[in-house]
Coordinates of N, CA and C in Angstrom, one line a residue:
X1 N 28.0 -13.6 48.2 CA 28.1 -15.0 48.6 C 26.8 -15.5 49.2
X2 N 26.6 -16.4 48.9 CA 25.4 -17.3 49.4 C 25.7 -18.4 50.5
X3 N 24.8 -18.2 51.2 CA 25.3 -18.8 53.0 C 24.1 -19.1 53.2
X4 N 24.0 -20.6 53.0 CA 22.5 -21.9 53.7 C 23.1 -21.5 55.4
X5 N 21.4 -21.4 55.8 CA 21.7 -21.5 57.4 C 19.9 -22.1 57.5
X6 N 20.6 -23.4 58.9 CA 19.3 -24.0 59.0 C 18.3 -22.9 60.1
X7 N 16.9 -23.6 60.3 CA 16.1 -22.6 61.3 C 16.9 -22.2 62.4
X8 N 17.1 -23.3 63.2 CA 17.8 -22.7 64.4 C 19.3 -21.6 64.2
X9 N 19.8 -21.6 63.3 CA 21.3 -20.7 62.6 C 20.2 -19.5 62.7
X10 N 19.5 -19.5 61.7 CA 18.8 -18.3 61.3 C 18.3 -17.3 62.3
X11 N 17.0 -18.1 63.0 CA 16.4 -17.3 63.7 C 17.7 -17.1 65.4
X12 N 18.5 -17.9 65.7 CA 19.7 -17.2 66.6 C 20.3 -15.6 66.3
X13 N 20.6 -16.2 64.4 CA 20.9 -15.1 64.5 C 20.0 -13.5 64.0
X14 N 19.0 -13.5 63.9 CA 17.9 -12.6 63.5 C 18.1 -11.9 64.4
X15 N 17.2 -13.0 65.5 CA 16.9 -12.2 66.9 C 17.3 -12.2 68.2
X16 N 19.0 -12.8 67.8 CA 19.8 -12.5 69.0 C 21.1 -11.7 68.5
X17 N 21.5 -12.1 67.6 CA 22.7 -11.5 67.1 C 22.9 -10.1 66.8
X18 N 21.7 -9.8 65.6 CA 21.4 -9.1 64.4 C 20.3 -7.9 65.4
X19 N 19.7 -8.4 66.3 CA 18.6 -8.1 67.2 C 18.5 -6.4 66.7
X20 N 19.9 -5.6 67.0 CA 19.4 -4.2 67.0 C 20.0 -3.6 66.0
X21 N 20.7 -4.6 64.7 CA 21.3 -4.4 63.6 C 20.6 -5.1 62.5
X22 N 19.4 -4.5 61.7 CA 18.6 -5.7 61.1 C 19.3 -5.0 59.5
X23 N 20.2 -3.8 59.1 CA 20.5 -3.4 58.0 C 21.6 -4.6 57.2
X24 N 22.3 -5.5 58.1 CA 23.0 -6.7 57.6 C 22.5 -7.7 57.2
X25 N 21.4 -7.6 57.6 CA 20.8 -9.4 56.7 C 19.8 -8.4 55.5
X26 N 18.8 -7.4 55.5 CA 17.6 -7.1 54.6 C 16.9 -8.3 54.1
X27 N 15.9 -7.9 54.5 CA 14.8 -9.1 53.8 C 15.0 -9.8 53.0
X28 N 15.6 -8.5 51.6 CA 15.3 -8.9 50.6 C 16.4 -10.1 50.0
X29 N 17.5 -10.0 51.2 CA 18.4 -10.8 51.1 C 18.4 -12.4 51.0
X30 N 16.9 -12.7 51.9 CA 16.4 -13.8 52.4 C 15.7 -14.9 51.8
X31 N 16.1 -16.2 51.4 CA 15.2 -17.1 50.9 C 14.5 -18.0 51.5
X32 N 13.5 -18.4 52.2 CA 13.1 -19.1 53.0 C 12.8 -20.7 52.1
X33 N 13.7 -22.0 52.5 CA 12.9 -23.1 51.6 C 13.2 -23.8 52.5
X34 N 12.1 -24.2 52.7 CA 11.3 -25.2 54.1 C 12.0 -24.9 55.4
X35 N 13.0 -25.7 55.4 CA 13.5 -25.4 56.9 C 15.0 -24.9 57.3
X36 N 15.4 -24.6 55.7 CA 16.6 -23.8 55.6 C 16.2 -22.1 55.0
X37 N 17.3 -21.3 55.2 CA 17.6 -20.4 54.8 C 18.6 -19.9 54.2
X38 N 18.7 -19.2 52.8 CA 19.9 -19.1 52.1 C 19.9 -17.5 52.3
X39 N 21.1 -16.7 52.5 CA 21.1 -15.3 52.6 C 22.2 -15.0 51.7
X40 N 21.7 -14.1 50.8 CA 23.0 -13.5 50.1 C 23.8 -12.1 50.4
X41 N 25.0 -11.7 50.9 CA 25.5 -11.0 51.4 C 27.1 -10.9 51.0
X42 N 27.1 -9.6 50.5 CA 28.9 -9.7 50.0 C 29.8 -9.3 51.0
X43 N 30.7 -9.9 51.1 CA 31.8 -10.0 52.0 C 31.8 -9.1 52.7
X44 N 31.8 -7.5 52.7 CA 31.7 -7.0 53.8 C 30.5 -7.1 54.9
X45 N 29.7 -7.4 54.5 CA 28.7 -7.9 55.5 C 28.5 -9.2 56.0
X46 N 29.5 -10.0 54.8 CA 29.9 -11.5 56.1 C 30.6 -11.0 56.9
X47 N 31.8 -10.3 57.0 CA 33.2 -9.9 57.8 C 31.9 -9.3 58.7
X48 N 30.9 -8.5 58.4 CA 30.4 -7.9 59.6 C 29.8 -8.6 60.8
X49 N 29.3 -9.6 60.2 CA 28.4 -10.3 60.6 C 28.9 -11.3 61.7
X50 N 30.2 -11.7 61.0 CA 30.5 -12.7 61.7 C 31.8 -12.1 63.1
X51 N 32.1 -11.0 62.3 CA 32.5 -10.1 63.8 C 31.3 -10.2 65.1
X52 N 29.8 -10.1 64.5 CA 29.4 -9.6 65.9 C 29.1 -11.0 66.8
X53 N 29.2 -11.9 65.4 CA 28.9 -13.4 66.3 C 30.1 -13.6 67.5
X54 N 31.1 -13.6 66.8 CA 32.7 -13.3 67.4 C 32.3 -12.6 68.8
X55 N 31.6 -11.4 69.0 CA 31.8 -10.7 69.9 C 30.6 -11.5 70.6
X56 N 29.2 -11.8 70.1 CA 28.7 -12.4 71.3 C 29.2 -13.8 71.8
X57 N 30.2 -14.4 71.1 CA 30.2 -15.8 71.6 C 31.1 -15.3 72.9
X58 N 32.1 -14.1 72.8 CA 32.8 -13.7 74.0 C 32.2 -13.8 75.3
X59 N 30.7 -12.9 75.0 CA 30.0 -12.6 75.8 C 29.0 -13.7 76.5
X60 N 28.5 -14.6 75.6 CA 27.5 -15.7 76.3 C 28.0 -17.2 75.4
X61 N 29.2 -17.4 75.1 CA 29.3 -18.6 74.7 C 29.9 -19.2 75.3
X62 N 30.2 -19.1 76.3 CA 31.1 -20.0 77.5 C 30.5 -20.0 78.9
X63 N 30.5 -20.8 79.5 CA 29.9 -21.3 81.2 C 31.2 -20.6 81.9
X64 N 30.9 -20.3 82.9 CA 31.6 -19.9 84.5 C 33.0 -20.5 83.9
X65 N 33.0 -22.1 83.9 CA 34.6 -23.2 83.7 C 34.7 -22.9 82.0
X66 N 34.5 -22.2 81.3 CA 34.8 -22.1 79.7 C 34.8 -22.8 79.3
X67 N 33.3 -23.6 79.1 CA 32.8 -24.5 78.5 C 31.8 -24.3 77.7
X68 N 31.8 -24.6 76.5 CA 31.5 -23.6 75.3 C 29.4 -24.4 75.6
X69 N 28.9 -23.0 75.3 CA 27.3 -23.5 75.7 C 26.7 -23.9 74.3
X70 N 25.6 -24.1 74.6 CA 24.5 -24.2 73.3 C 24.5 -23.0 72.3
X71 N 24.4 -22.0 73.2 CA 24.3 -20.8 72.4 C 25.6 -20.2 71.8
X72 N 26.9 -20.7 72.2 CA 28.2 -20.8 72.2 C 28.3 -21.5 70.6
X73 N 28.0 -23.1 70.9 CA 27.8 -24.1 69.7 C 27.0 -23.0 68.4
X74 N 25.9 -22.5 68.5 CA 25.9 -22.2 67.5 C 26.5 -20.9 67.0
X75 N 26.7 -19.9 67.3 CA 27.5 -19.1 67.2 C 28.7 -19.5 66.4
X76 N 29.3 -20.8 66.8 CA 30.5 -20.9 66.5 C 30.4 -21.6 64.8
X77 N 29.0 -22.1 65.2 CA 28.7 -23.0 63.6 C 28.8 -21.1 62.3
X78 N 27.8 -20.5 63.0 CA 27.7 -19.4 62.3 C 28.7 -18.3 62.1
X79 N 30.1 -18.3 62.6 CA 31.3 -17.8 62.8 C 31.8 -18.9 61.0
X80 N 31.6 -19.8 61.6 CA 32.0 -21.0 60.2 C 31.6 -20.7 58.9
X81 N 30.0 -20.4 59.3 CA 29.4 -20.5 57.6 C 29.4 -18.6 56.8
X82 N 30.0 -17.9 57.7 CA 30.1 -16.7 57.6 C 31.9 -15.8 57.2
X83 N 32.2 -17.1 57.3 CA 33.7 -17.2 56.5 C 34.3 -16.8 55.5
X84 N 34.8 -16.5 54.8 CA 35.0 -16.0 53.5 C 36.0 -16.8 52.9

């Protein structure tokens, strides 16, 4: 499956999500055109992927009052586009 993610999607998730799991996206997976990014990845590595987003949105996507943050917002876009 092929999954557009703009810069900010991408680089969230490279090097915050993916940070010490870089075997789910592979390079060679990666198309860079202009300011988007298309990744191609078969379903078990969306289900993976968007598991760990799942787990960090637990972790830093909500304020003190569970109110969903910035970092929350995208997460959640990326939970979306990582759907099957």
């Amino acid at each position: 499956m092929k999954i557009k993610l703009n810069k900010e999607q991408y680089e969230y998730l490279a090097n915050n999500v993916l940070a010490n799991d870089k075997t789910l996206l592979g390079e060679e997976n990666i198309e860079n055109q202009d300011e988007n990014y298309i990744i191609n990845v078969d379903l078990d590595k969306a289900d993976a992927i968007r598991d760990k987003c799942l787990d960090n949105q637990d972790i830093s996507g909500f304020d003190k009052n569970y109110n969903i943050t910035k970092k929350g917002k995208i997460l959640e876009e990326l939970v979306d586009l990582f759907y099957n």
